[in-house]
Amino acid sequence: MTRNDPRTDLVGRGYDAIGERFAEWRDRIVGDPRREWEAELVSRLPEGARVLELGCGAGVPDTQRLAKRFQVTGVDVSAEQVRRARASVPEAVFIEADFTSLELEQESFDAIVSFYAFNHVPRELLAPTFARIHRWLVPSGLFMTALGTSDVESWVGDFLGAPTFFSSFPPETNTRLVQEAGFEILRDEVVTFREPDGDATFQWLLARR
Ligand SMILES: C[S@@+](CC[C@H](N)C(=O)[O-])C[C@H]1O[C@@H](n2cnc3c(N)ncnc32)[C@H](O)[C@@H]1O
């Protein structure tokens, strides 16, 4: 049954199918700056803060680390990734949903993070998603994310043995859309690192509502 945008359902089914293969692939990435950015977020939040993670995947190890200090809610559209996350991070709450259509209470999170998930979001849904994130955050709440940087409206093809969908804007468009959603940009960097199949370039952003 298709409940979401068909492109998002394709992404969810893909991550259902590649489960463990994605975890192994991810472990072979070299130079991912996520730990440094995560440390910056942690340094800006009080213990016990309410943190929402969009596209949390299997929750290991990022959600797990965040859940040691904060009240974490993870969202993912892949039932299999959510199943794995619930098993690995029992102290966090997980919601199986498409975050581009999910309804959450306004001003109910101190920080919202999303690592490497927005490059699966259809371009036209990115600005409305940033607007939702802005609404879900408390005033001065933090938004941290790693965004795709290619100028690609739609790419459908194989990722680790299952079909998926990718879509992204160049960095200057990403920055503008985050600002237009009402955020103040605190840090904005384009970073290239090595994935198992070649170099990958993402834009890391930290912004404040
Ligand atoms: C590349 S994985 C990243 C997983 C994890 N954040 C990490 O860094 O390892 C992208 C994840 O985002 C999820 N995702 C993509 N689009 C989504 C959407 N619209 N709603 C919920 N989850 C989504 C996928 O199911 C997948 O688990």
PDB file of C-alpha atoms and ligand atoms in Angstrom:
ATOM      1  CA  MET A   1       0.000   0.000   0.000  1.00  0.00           C
ATOM      2  CA  THR A   2       1.421   3.408  -0.941  1.00  0.00           C
ATOM      3  CA  ARG A   3       0.960   5.805   1.958  1.00  0.00           C
ATOM      4  CA  ASN A   4       3.601   8.367   1.096  1.00  0.00           C
ATOM      5  CA  ASP A   5       4.962  10.045  -1.982  1.00  0.00           C
ATOM      6  CA  PRO A   6       5.919   7.091  -4.254  1.00  0.00           C
ATOM      7  CA  ARG A   7       9.555   8.321  -4.373  1.00  0.00           C
ATOM      8  CA  THR A   8       9.725   8.208  -0.571  1.00  0.00           C
ATOM      9  CA  ASP A   9       8.114   4.768  -0.482  1.00  0.00           C
ATOM     10  CA  LEU A  10      10.795   3.584  -2.913  1.00  0.00           C
ATOM     11  CA  VAL A  11      13.471   4.931  -0.528  1.00  0.00           C
ATOM     12  CA  GLY A  12      11.837   3.186   2.440  1.00  0.00           C
ATOM     13  CA  ARG A  13      11.569  -0.146   0.634  1.00  0.00           C
ATOM     14  CA  GLY A  14      15.197   0.187  -0.442  1.00  0.00           C
ATOM     15  CA  TYR A  15      16.413   0.635   3.143  1.00  0.00           C
ATOM     16  CA  ASP A  16      14.154  -2.259   4.221  1.00  0.00           C
ATOM     17  CA  ALA A  17      15.961  -4.461   1.710  1.00  0.00           C
ATOM     18  CA  ILE A  18      19.569  -3.371   2.290  1.00  0.00           C
ATOM     19  CA  GLY A  19      19.416  -3.395   6.142  1.00  0.00           C
ATOM     20  CA  GLU A  20      22.727  -4.896   7.236  1.00  0.00           C
ATOM     21  CA  ARG A  21      24.447  -4.131   3.909  1.00  0.00           C
ATOM     22  CA  PHE A  22      23.990  -0.390   4.561  1.00  0.00           C
ATOM     23  CA  ALA A  23      25.484  -0.746   8.047  1.00  0.00           C
ATOM     24  CA  GLU A  24      28.576  -2.493   6.639  1.00  0.00           C
ATOM     25  CA  TRP A  25      28.940   0.081   3.836  1.00  0.00           C
ATOM     26  CA  ARG A  26      28.627   2.941   6.295  1.00  0.00           C
ATOM     27  CA  ASP A  27      31.325   1.473   8.530  1.00  0.00           C
ATOM     28  CA  ARG A  28      33.787   1.686   5.624  1.00  0.00           C
ATOM     29  CA  ILE A  29      33.347   5.472   5.128  1.00  0.00           C
ATOM     30  CA  VAL A  30      36.537   7.439   5.831  1.00  0.00           C
ATOM     31  CA  GLY A  31      36.626  11.081   6.917  1.00  0.00           C
ATOM     32  CA  ASP A  32      32.941  11.601   7.742  1.00  0.00           C
ATOM     33  CA  PRO A  33      32.917  14.806   9.858  1.00  0.00           C
ATOM     34  CA  ARG A  34      29.784  13.830  11.806  1.00  0.00           C
ATOM     35  CA  ARG A  35      31.532  13.298  15.144  1.00  0.00           C
ATOM     36  CA  GLU A  36      32.963  16.827  15.148  1.00  0.00           C
ATOM     37  CA  TRP A  37      29.583  18.382  14.251  1.00  0.00           C
ATOM     38  CA  GLU A  38      27.795  16.218  16.774  1.00  0.00           C
ATOM     39  CA  ALA A  39      30.255  17.436  19.446  1.00  0.00           C
ATOM     40  CA  GLU A  40      29.398  21.029  18.569  1.00  0.00           C
ATOM     41  CA  LEU A  41      25.687  20.310  18.947  1.00  0.00           C
ATOM     42  CA  VAL A  42      26.224  18.499  22.248  1.00  0.00           C
ATOM     43  CA  SER A  43      28.241  21.456  23.584  1.00  0.00           C
ATOM     44  CA  ARG A  44      25.310  23.789  22.887  1.00  0.00           C
ATOM     45  CA  LEU A  45      22.553  21.705  24.519  1.00  0.00           C
ATOM     46  CA  PRO A  46      21.754  21.018  28.161  1.00  0.00           C
ATOM     47  CA  GLU A  47      21.622  17.412  29.315  1.00  0.00           C
ATOM     48  CA  GLY A  48      18.105  16.003  28.895  1.00  0.00           C
ATOM     49  CA  ALA A  49      17.278  18.266  25.909  1.00  0.00           C
ATOM     50  CA  ARG A  50      14.580  16.994  23.524  1.00  0.00           C
ATOM     51  CA  VAL A  51      16.247  15.979  20.245  1.00  0.00           C
ATOM     52  CA  LEU A  52      14.448  14.826  17.092  1.00  0.00           C
ATOM     53  CA  GLU A  53      16.435  12.863  14.498  1.00  0.00           C
ATOM     54  CA  LEU A  54      14.965  12.660  10.993  1.00  0.00           C
ATOM     55  CA  GLY A  55      16.010   9.688   8.855  1.00  0.00           C
ATOM     56  CA  CYS A  56      17.712   8.035  11.814  1.00  0.00           C
ATOM     57  CA  GLY A  57      18.228   4.713  10.042  1.00  0.00           C
ATOM     58  CA  ALA A  58      19.239   1.867  12.355  1.00  0.00           C
ATOM     59  CA  GLY A  59      20.210   4.321  15.097  1.00  0.00           C
ATOM     60  CA  VAL A  60      23.795   3.129  15.389  1.00  0.00           C
ATOM     61  CA  PRO A  61      25.971   4.725  16.485  1.00  0.00           C
ATOM     62  CA  ASP A  62      24.722   8.354  16.271  1.00  0.00           C
ATOM     63  CA  THR A  63      21.259   8.003  17.789  1.00  0.00           C
ATOM     64  CA  GLN A  64      22.761   5.727  20.427  1.00  0.00           C
ATOM     65  CA  ARG A  65      25.340   8.375  21.430  1.00  0.00           C
ATOM     66  CA  LEU A  66      22.764  11.177  21.455  1.00  0.00           C
ATOM     67  CA  ALA A  67      20.361   9.080  23.538  1.00  0.00           C
ATOM     68  CA  LYS A  68      22.950   8.776  26.318  1.00  0.00           C
ATOM     69  CA  ARG A  69      22.574  12.525  27.029  1.00  0.00           C
ATOM     70  CA  PHE A  70      19.265  13.613  25.509  1.00  0.00           C
ATOM     71  CA  GLN A  71      15.611  12.550  25.146  1.00  0.00           C
ATOM     72  CA  VAL A  72      15.760  11.352  21.562  1.00  0.00           C
ATOM     73  CA  THR A  73      12.925  10.698  19.122  1.00  0.00           C
ATOM     74  CA  GLY A  74      13.980   9.090  15.834  1.00  0.00           C
ATOM     75  CA  VAL A  75      11.916   9.037  12.643  1.00  0.00           C
ATOM     76  CA  ASP A  76      12.481   6.794   9.647  1.00  0.00           C
ATOM     77  CA  VAL A  77      10.292   5.646   6.778  1.00  0.00           C
ATOM     78  CA  SER A  78      11.942   2.200   6.625  1.00  0.00           C
ATOM     79  CA  ALA A  79      10.208  -0.343   8.870  1.00  0.00           C
ATOM     80  CA  GLU A  80      13.349  -2.493   8.918  1.00  0.00           C
ATOM     81  CA  GLN A  81      15.618   0.405   9.935  1.00  0.00           C
ATOM     82  CA  VAL A  82      13.161   1.382  12.692  1.00  0.00           C
ATOM     83  CA  ARG A  83      13.049  -2.224  13.909  1.00  0.00           C
ATOM     84  CA  ARG A  84      16.846  -2.266  14.134  1.00  0.00           C
ATOM     85  CA  ALA A  85      16.925   1.136  15.848  1.00  0.00           C
ATOM     86  CA  ARG A  86      14.384   0.054  18.497  1.00  0.00           C
ATOM     87  CA  ALA A  87      16.500  -3.012  19.267  1.00  0.00           C
ATOM     88  CA  SER A  88      19.773  -1.035  19.503  1.00  0.00           C
ATOM     89  CA  VAL A  89      18.565   2.098  21.290  1.00  0.00           C
ATOM     90  CA  PRO A  90      15.768   1.070  23.683  1.00  0.00           C
ATOM     91  CA  GLU A  91      15.979   4.374  25.587  1.00  0.00           C
ATOM     92  CA  ALA A  92      14.893   6.396  22.507  1.00  0.00           C
ATOM     93  CA  VAL A  93      11.417   6.643  20.957  1.00  0.00           C
ATOM     94  CA  PHE A  94      11.105   5.731  17.274  1.00  0.00           C
ATOM     95  CA  ILE A  95       8.364   6.619  14.805  1.00  0.00           C
ATOM     96  CA  GLU A  96       7.998   4.814  11.480  1.00  0.00           C
ATOM     97  CA  ALA A  97       6.898   7.647   9.213  1.00  0.00           C
ATOM     98  CA  ASP A  98       7.699   9.922   6.292  1.00  0.00           C
ATOM     99  CA  PHE A  99       8.982  13.083   7.988  1.00  0.00           C
ATOM    100  CA  THR A 100       7.805  15.240   5.054  1.00  0.00           C
ATOM    101  CA  SER A 101       4.177  14.548   6.024  1.00  0.00           C
ATOM    102  CA  LEU A 102       4.447  13.625   9.718  1.00  0.00           C
ATOM    103  CA  GLU A 103       2.475  15.786  12.169  1.00  0.00           C
ATOM    104  CA  LEU A 104       4.278  16.727  15.396  1.00  0.00           C
ATOM    105  CA  GLU A 105       3.480  19.234  18.108  1.00  0.00           C
ATOM    106  CA  GLN A 106       4.757  22.757  17.513  1.00  0.00           C
ATOM    107  CA  GLU A 107       7.754  23.949  19.546  1.00  0.00           C
ATOM    108  CA  SER A 108       8.290  20.499  21.044  1.00  0.00           C
ATOM    109  CA  PHE A 109      12.045  19.988  20.378  1.00  0.00           C
ATOM    110  CA  ASP A 110      15.209  21.782  21.496  1.00  0.00           C
ATOM    111  CA  ALA A 111      17.183  20.443  18.534  1.00  0.00           C
ATOM    112  CA  ILE A 112      16.457  18.628  15.272  1.00  0.00           C
ATOM    113  CA  VAL A 113      19.163  16.725  13.418  1.00  0.00           C
ATOM    114  CA  SER A 114      19.243  14.838  10.144  1.00  0.00           C
ATOM    115  CA  PHE A 115      22.305  13.109   8.750  1.00  0.00           C
ATOM    116  CA  TYR A 116      22.383  12.155   5.065  1.00  0.00           C
ATOM    117  CA  ALA A 117      18.602  11.739   4.676  1.00  0.00           C
ATOM    118  CA  PHE A 118      17.546  14.973   2.905  1.00  0.00           C
ATOM    119  CA  ASN A 119      19.279  13.878  -0.316  1.00  0.00           C
ATOM    120  CA  HIS A 120      16.447  11.329  -0.580  1.00  0.00           C
ATOM    121  CA  VAL A 121      13.759  14.049  -0.269  1.00  0.00           C
ATOM    122  CA  PRO A 122      12.171  15.251  -3.534  1.00  0.00           C
ATOM    123  CA  ARG A 123      13.440  18.794  -4.151  1.00  0.00           C
ATOM    124  CA  GLU A 124      10.029  20.455  -4.024  1.00  0.00           C
ATOM    125  CA  LEU A 125       9.470  18.994  -0.534  1.00  0.00           C
ATOM    126  CA  LEU A 126      12.700  20.365   0.937  1.00  0.00           C
ATOM    127  CA  ALA A 127      11.533  23.942   1.647  1.00  0.00           C
ATOM    128  CA  PRO A 128       8.232  22.761   3.233  1.00  0.00           C
ATOM    129  CA  THR A 129      10.267  20.290   5.324  1.00  0.00           C
ATOM    130  CA  PHE A 130      12.564  23.063   6.592  1.00  0.00           C
ATOM    131  CA  ALA A 131       9.427  25.079   7.460  1.00  0.00           C
ATOM    132  CA  ARG A 132       8.039  22.137   9.471  1.00  0.00           C
ATOM    133  CA  ILE A 133      11.352  21.760  11.295  1.00  0.00           C
ATOM    134  CA  HIS A 134      11.243  25.465  12.153  1.00  0.00           C
ATOM    135  CA  ARG A 135       7.744  25.020  13.621  1.00  0.00           C
ATOM    136  CA  TRP A 136       8.723  21.928  15.628  1.00  0.00           C
ATOM    137  CA  LEU A 137      11.642  23.729  17.291  1.00  0.00           C
ATOM    138  CA  VAL A 138      11.396  25.939  20.337  1.00  0.00           C
ATOM    139  CA  PRO A 139      12.556  29.552  19.807  1.00  0.00           C
ATOM    140  CA  SER A 140      16.402  29.502  19.583  1.00  0.00           C
ATOM    141  CA  GLY A 141      16.222  25.718  18.932  1.00  0.00           C
ATOM    142  CA  LEU A 142      19.031  24.216  16.840  1.00  0.00           C
ATOM    143  CA  PHE A 143      18.881  22.505  13.457  1.00  0.00           C
ATOM    144  CA  MET A 144      21.881  20.465  12.300  1.00  0.00           C
ATOM    145  CA  THR A 145      22.015  18.575   9.027  1.00  0.00           C
ATOM    146  CA  ALA A 146      24.154  17.087   6.263  1.00  0.00           C
ATOM    147  CA  LEU A 147      22.629  17.861   2.855  1.00  0.00           C
ATOM    148  CA  GLY A 148      23.307  16.647  -0.658  1.00  0.00           C
ATOM    149  CA  THR A 149      25.151  19.132  -2.901  1.00  0.00           C
ATOM    150  CA  SER A 150      24.562  17.890  -6.470  1.00  0.00           C
ATOM    151  CA  ASP A 151      22.251  19.749  -8.804  1.00  0.00           C
ATOM    152  CA  VAL A 152      20.012  16.718  -9.409  1.00  0.00           C
ATOM    153  CA  GLU A 153      16.231  16.892  -9.568  1.00  0.00           C
ATOM    154  CA  SER A 154      15.632  13.165  -9.718  1.00  0.00           C
ATOM    155  CA  TRP A 155      17.896  10.125  -9.780  1.00  0.00           C
ATOM    156  CA  VAL A 156      16.443   6.624  -9.565  1.00  0.00           C
ATOM    157  CA  GLY A 157      18.788   3.678  -9.568  1.00  0.00           C
ATOM    158  CA  ASP A 158      20.547   0.994  -7.596  1.00  0.00           C
ATOM    159  CA  PHE A 159      22.025   1.686  -4.161  1.00  0.00           C
ATOM    160  CA  LEU A 160      23.670  -1.342  -2.538  1.00  0.00           C
ATOM    161  CA  GLY A 161      21.455  -3.763  -4.444  1.00  0.00           C
ATOM    162  CA  ALA A 162      18.039  -2.098  -4.175  1.00  0.00           C
ATOM    163  CA  PRO A 163      16.423   0.737  -6.116  1.00  0.00           C
ATOM    164  CA  THR A 164      16.313   4.156  -4.463  1.00  0.00           C
ATOM    165  CA  PHE A 165      15.630   7.815  -5.223  1.00  0.00           C
ATOM    166  CA  PHE A 166      18.030  10.743  -4.788  1.00  0.00           C
ATOM    167  CA  SER A 167      17.422  14.468  -5.253  1.00  0.00           C
ATOM    168  CA  SER A 168      19.404  17.523  -4.164  1.00  0.00           C
ATOM    169  CA  PHE A 169      20.214  21.191  -4.686  1.00  0.00           C
ATOM    170  CA  PRO A 170      23.623  22.881  -4.847  1.00  0.00           C
ATOM    171  CA  PRO A 171      24.885  24.331  -1.514  1.00  0.00           C
ATOM    172  CA  GLU A 172      23.906  27.966  -2.168  1.00  0.00           C
ATOM    173  CA  THR A 173      20.280  26.901  -2.777  1.00  0.00           C
ATOM    174  CA  ASN A 174      20.279  24.743   0.374  1.00  0.00           C
ATOM    175  CA  THR A 175      21.557  27.695   2.432  1.00  0.00           C
ATOM    176  CA  ARG A 176      18.960  30.040   0.965  1.00  0.00           C
ATOM    177  CA  LEU A 177      16.090  27.614   1.626  1.00  0.00           C
ATOM    178  CA  VAL A 178      17.150  27.158   5.266  1.00  0.00           C
ATOM    179  CA  GLN A 179      17.344  30.951   5.685  1.00  0.00           C
ATOM    180  CA  GLU A 180      13.975  31.450   3.981  1.00  0.00           C
ATOM    181  CA  ALA A 181      12.425  28.990   6.459  1.00  0.00           C
ATOM    182  CA  GLY A 182      13.389  31.525   9.143  1.00  0.00           C
ATOM    183  CA  PHE A 183      16.704  30.143  10.418  1.00  0.00           C
ATOM    184  CA  GLU A 184      19.887  32.009  11.280  1.00  0.00           C
ATOM    185  CA  ILE A 185      22.877  30.096   9.886  1.00  0.00           C
ATOM    186  CA  LEU A 186      25.569  29.513  12.532  1.00  0.00           C
ATOM    187  CA  ARG A 187      27.924  27.288  10.532  1.00  0.00           C
ATOM    188  CA  ASP A 188      27.878  26.209   6.877  1.00  0.00           C
ATOM    189  CA  GLU A 189      30.594  24.003   5.320  1.00  0.00           C
ATOM    190  CA  VAL A 190      30.936  21.799   2.251  1.00  0.00           C
ATOM    191  CA  VAL A 191      32.908  18.645   3.089  1.00  0.00           C
ATOM    192  CA  THR A 192      34.288  15.917   0.810  1.00  0.00           C
ATOM    193  CA  PHE A 193      35.104  12.506   2.231  1.00  0.00           C
ATOM    194  CA  ARG A 194      35.543   8.958   1.016  1.00  0.00           C
ATOM    195  CA  GLU A 195      32.660   6.520   0.691  1.00  0.00           C
ATOM    196  CA  PRO A 196      33.521   2.889  -0.202  1.00  0.00           C
ATOM    197  CA  ASP A 197      32.673   3.564  -3.880  1.00  0.00           C
ATOM    198  CA  GLY A 198      34.332   7.003  -4.242  1.00  0.00           C
ATOM    199  CA  ASP A 199      34.413  10.592  -3.002  1.00  0.00           C
ATOM    200  CA  ALA A 200      31.193  12.155  -1.711  1.00  0.00           C
ATOM    201  CA  THR A 201      30.497  15.829  -1.036  1.00  0.00           C
ATOM    202  CA  PHE A 202      27.900  16.982   1.483  1.00  0.00           C
ATOM    203  CA  GLN A 203      26.974  20.321   3.006  1.00  0.00           C
ATOM    204  CA  TRP A 204      26.953  20.463   6.797  1.00  0.00           C
ATOM    205  CA  LEU A 205      24.803  23.147   8.363  1.00  0.00           C
ATOM    206  CA  LEU A 206      24.096  24.317  11.877  1.00  0.00           C
ATOM    207  CA  ALA A 207      21.270  26.841  12.189  1.00  0.00           C
ATOM    208  CA  ARG A 208      19.214  28.445  14.934  1.00  0.00           C
ATOM    209  CA  ARG A 209      15.508  29.188  14.944  1.00  0.00           C
TER     210      ARG A 209
HETATM  211  C1  LIG B   1      21.619   7.309   4.079  1.00  0.00           C
HETATM  212  S1  LIG B   1      20.518   6.762   5.344  1.00  0.00           S
HETATM  213  C2  LIG B   1      21.199   7.615   6.754  1.00  0.00           C
HETATM  214  C3  LIG B   1      20.858   6.934   8.054  1.00  0.00           C
HETATM  215  C4  LIG B   1      21.511   7.612   9.274  1.00  0.00           C
HETATM  216  N1  LIG B   1      21.039   8.975   9.441  1.00  0.00           N
HETATM  217  C5  LIG B   1      23.008   7.602   9.101  1.00  0.00           C
HETATM  218  O1  LIG B   1      23.607   8.683   9.016  1.00  0.00           O
HETATM  219  O2  LIG B   1      23.577   6.516   9.066  1.00  0.00           O
HETATM  220  C6  LIG B   1      19.039   7.702   5.042  1.00  0.00           C
HETATM  221  C7  LIG B   1      17.871   7.320   5.941  1.00  0.00           C
HETATM  222  O3  LIG B   1      16.847   8.300   5.794  1.00  0.00           O
HETATM  223  C8  LIG B   1      15.586   7.639   5.701  1.00  0.00           C
HETATM  224  N2  LIG B   1      14.670   8.544   4.988  1.00  0.00           N
HETATM  225  C9  LIG B   1      14.850   9.098   3.758  1.00  0.00           C
HETATM  226  N3  LIG B   1      13.797   9.881   3.436  1.00  0.00           N
HETATM  227  C10 LIG B   1      12.931   9.820   4.490  1.00  0.00           C
HETATM  228  C11 LIG B   1      11.660  10.407   4.775  1.00  0.00           C
HETATM  229  N4  LIG B   1      11.049  11.222   3.889  1.00  0.00           N
HETATM  230  N5  LIG B   1      11.074  10.142   5.959  1.00  0.00           N
HETATM  231  C12 LIG B   1      11.678   9.311   6.867  1.00  0.00           C
HETATM  232  N6  LIG B   1      12.881   8.723   6.647  1.00  0.00           N
HETATM  233  C13 LIG B   1      13.508   8.981   5.486  1.00  0.00           C
HETATM  234  C14 LIG B   1      15.890   6.339   4.983  1.00  0.00           C
HETATM  235  O4  LIG B   1      14.905   5.360   5.200  1.00  0.00           O
HETATM  236  C15 LIG B   1      17.254   5.972   5.589  1.00  0.00           C
HETATM  237  O5  LIG B   1      17.122   5.175   6.754  1.00  0.00           O
END
